[in-house]
PDB file of C-alpha atoms in Angstrom:
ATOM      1  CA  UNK A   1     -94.354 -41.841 120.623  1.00  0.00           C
ATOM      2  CA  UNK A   2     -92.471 -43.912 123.497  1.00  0.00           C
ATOM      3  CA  UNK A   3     -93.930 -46.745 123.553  1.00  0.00           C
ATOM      4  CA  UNK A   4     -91.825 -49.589 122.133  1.00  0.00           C
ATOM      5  CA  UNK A   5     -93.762 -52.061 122.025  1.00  0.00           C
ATOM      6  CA  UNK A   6     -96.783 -50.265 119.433  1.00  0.00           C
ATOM      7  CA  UNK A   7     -94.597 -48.034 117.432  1.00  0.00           C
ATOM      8  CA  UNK A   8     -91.985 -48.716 115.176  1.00  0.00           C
ATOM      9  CA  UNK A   9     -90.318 -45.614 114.071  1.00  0.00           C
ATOM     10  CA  UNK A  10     -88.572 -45.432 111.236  1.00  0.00           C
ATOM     11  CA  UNK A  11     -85.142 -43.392 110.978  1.00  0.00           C
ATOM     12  CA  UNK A  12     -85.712 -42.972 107.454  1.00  0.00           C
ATOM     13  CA  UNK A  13     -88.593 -41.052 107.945  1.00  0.00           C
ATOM     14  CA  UNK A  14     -87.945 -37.508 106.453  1.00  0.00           C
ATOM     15  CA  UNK A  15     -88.371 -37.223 103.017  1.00  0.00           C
ATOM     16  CA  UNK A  16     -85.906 -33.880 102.417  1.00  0.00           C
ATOM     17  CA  UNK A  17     -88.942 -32.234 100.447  1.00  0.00           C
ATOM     18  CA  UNK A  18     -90.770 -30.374 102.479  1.00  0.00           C
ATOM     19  CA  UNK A  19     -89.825 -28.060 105.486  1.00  0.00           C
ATOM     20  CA  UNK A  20     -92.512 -29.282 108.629  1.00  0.00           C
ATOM     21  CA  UNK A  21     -95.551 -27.332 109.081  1.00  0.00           C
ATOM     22  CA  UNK A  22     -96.481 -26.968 112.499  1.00  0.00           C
ATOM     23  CA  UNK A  23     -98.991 -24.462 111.785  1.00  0.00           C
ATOM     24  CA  UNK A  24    -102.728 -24.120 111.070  1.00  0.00           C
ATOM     25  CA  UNK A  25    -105.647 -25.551 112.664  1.00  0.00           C
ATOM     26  CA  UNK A  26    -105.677 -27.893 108.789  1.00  0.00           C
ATOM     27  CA  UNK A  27    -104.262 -28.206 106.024  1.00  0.00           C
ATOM     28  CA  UNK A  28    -105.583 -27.913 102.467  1.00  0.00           C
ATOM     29  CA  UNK A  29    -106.329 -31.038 100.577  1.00  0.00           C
ATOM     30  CA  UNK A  30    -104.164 -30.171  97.540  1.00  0.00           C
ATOM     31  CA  UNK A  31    -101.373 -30.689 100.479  1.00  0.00           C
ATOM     32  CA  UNK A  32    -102.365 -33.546 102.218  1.00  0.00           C
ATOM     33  CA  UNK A  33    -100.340 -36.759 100.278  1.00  0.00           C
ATOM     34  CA  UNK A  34    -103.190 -38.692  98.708  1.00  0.00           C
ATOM     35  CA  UNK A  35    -101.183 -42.199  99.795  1.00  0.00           C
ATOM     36  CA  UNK A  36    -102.303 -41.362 103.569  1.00  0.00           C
ATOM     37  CA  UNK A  37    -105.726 -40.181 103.657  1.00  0.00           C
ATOM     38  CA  UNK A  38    -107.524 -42.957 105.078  1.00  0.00           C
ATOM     39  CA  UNK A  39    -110.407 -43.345 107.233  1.00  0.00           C
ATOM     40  CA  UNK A  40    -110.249 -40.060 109.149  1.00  0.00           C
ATOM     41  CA  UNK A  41    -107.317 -37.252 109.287  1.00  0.00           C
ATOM     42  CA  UNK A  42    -106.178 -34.201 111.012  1.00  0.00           C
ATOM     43  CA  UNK A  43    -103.286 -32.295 113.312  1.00  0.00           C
ATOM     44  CA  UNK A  44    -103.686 -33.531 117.258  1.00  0.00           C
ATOM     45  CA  UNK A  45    -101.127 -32.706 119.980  1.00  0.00           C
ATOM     46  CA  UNK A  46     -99.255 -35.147 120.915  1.00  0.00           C
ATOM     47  CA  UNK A  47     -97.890 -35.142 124.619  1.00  0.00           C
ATOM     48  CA  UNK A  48     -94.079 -36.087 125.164  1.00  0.00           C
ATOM     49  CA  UNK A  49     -92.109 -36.246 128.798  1.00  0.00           C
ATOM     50  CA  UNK A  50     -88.883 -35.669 128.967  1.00  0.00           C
ATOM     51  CA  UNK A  51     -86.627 -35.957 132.050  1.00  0.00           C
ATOM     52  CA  UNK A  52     -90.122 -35.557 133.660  1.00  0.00           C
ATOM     53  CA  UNK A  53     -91.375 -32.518 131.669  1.00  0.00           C
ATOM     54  CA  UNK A  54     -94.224 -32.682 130.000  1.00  0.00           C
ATOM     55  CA  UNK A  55     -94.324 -31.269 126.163  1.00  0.00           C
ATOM     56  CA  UNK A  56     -96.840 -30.771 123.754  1.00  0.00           C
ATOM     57  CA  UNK A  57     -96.614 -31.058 119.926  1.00  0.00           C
ATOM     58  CA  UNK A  58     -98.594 -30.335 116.922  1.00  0.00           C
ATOM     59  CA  UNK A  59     -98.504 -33.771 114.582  1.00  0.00           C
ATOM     60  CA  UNK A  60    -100.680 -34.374 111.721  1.00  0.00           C
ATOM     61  CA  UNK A  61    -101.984 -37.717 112.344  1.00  0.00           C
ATOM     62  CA  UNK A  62    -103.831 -40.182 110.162  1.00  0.00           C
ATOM     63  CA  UNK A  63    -106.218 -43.170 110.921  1.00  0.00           C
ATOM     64  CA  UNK A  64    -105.981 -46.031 108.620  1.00  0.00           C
ATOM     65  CA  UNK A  65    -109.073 -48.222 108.195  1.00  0.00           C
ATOM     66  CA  UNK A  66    -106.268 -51.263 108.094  1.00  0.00           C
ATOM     67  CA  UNK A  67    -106.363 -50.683 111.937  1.00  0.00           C
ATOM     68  CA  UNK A  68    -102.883 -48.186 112.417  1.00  0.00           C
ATOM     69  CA  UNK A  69    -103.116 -44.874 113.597  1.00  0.00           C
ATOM     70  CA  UNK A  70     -99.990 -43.416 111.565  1.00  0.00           C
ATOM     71  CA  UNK A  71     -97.997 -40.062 113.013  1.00  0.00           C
ATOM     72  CA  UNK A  72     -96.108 -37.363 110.099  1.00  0.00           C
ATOM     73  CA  UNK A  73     -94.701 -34.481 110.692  1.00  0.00           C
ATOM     74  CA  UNK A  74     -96.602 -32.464 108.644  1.00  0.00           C
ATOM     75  CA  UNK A  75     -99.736 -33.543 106.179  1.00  0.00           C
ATOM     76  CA  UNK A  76     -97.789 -33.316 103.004  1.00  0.00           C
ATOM     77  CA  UNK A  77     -94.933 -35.775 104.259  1.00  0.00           C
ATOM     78  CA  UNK A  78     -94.535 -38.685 101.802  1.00  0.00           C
ATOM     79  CA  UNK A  79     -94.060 -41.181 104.850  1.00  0.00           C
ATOM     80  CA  UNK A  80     -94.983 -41.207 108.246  1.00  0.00           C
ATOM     81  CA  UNK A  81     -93.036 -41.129 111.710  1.00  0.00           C
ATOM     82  CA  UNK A  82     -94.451 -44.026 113.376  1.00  0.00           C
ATOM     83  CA  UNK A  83     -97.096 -46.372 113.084  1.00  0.00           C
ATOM     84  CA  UNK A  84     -99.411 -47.626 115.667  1.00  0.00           C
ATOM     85  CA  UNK A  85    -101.260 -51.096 115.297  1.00  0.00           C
ATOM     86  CA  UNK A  86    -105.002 -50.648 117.108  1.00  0.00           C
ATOM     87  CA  UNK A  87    -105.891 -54.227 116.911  1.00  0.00           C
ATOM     88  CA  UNK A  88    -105.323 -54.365 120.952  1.00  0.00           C
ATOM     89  CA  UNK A  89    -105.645 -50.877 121.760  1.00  0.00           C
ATOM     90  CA  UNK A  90    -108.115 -49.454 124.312  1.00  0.00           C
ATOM     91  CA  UNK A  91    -109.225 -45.876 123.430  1.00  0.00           C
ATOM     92  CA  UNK A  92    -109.706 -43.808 126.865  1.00  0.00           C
ATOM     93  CA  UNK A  93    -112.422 -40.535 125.936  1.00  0.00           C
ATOM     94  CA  UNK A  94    -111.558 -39.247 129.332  1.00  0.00           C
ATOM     95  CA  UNK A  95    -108.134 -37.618 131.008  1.00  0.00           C
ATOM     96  CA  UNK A  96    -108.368 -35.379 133.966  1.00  0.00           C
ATOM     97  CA  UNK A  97    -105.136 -35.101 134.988  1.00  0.00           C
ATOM     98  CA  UNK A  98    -104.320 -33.137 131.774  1.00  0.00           C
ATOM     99  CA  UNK A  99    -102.797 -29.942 131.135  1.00  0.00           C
ATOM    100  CA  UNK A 100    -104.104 -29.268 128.046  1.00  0.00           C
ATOM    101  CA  UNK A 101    -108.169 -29.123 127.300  1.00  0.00           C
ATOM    102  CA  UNK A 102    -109.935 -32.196 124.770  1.00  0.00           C
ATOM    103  CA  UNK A 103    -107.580 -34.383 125.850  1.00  0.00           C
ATOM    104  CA  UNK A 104    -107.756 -38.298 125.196  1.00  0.00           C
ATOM    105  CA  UNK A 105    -105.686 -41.324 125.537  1.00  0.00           C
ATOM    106  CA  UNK A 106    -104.578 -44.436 123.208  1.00  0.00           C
ATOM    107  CA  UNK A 107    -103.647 -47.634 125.291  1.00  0.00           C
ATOM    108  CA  UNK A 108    -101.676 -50.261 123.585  1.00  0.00           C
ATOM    109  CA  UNK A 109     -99.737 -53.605 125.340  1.00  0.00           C
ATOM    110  CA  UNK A 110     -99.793 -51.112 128.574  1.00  0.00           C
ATOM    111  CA  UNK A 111     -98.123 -47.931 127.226  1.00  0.00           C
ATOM    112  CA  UNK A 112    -100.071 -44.804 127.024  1.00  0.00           C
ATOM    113  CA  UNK A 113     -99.968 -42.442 124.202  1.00  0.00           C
ATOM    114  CA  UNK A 114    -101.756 -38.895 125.314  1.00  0.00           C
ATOM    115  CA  UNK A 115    -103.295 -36.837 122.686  1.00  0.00           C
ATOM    116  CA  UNK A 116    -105.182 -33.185 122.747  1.00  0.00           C
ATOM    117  CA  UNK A 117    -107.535 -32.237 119.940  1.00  0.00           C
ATOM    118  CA  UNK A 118    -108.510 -28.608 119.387  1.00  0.00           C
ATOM    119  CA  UNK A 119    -112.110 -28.846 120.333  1.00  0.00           C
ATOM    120  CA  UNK A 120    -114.213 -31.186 122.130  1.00  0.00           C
ATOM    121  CA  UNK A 121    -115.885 -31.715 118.611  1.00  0.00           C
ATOM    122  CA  UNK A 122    -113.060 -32.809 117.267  1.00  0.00           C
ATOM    123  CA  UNK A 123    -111.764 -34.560 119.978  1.00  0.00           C
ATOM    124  CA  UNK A 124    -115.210 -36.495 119.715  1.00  0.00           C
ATOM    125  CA  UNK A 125    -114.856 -37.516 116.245  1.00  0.00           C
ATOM    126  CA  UNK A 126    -111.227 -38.873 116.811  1.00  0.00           C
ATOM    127  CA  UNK A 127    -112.318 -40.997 119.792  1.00  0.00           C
ATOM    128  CA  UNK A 128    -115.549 -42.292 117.369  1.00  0.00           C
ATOM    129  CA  UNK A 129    -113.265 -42.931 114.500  1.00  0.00           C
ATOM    130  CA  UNK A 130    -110.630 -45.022 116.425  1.00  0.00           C
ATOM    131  CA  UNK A 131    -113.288 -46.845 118.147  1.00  0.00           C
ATOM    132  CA  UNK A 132    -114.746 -48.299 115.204  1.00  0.00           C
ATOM    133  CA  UNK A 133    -111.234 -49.116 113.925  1.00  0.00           C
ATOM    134  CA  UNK A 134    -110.706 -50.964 117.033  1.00  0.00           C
ATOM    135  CA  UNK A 135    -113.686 -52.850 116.670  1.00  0.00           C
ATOM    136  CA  UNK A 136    -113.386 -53.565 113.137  1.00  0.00           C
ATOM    137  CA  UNK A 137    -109.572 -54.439 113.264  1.00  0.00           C
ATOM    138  CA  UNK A 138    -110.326 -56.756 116.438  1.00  0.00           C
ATOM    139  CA  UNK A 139    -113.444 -58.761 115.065  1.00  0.00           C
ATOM    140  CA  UNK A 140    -111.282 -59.282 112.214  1.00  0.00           C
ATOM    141  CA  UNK A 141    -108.552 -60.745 114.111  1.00  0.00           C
ATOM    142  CA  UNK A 142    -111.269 -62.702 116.021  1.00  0.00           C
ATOM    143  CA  UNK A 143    -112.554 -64.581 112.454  1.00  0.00           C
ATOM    144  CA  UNK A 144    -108.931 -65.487 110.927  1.00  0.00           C
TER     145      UNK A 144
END
């Protein structure tokens, strides 16, 4: 992701075991590193820009219930890319100006992360899921 200010990516991120998998629609639970299941998982497109160009692709991501939306390359990675704190984020169920179909958007500090799921099911389901996160990680912040 670009934004700066929600992600902190970490250059140590590759663990050297595993070649990326940026196939399949899911991957089987026996390959899915049981340290990052969490509240709600699955592969998303992830949109990039590049000198202006707009690219899409295929991350696994997963949805902690501690309130971080965490980005791998591929479900069986032992650590993830990036990490995205939701305690201020606004979750946006609606993006016209897409190229790609089920798209939604994640809205942290003022940067925009764009996402794609592969059905509007799914798509659904992700937008429910961070929702509550939000809600849950921000009422908590609200009580301390």
């Amino acid at each position: 992701f670009n934004c700066s200010l929600c992600f902190m990516l970490r250059a140590d991120a590759g663990d050297g075991e595993h070649s990326p998998r940026d196939d399949g629609p899911a991957a089987p639970s026996d390959m899915i590193h049981k340290q990052w299941t969490g509240k709600h998982h699955g592969y998303l497109l992830k949109q990039s820009k590049v000198l202006g160009k707009e690219k899409w692709h295929k991350r696994w991501f997963v949805l902690s219930e501690l309130g971080s939306l965490l980005r791998f390359e591929h479900p069986s990675a032992s650590k993830p890319k990036s990490a995205l704190k939701l305690d201020k984020a606004l979750i946006k169920g609606e993006y016209a100006g897409c190229s790609k179909p089920n798209a939604f958007q994640v809205v942290c500090q003022g940067e925009t992360v764009t996402l794609s799921a592969e059905s509007e099911q799914v798509k659904q389901e992700w937008i429910l899921q961070l929702r509550e996160v939000v809600q849950d990680v921000s009422a908590a912040v609200r009580d301390d």
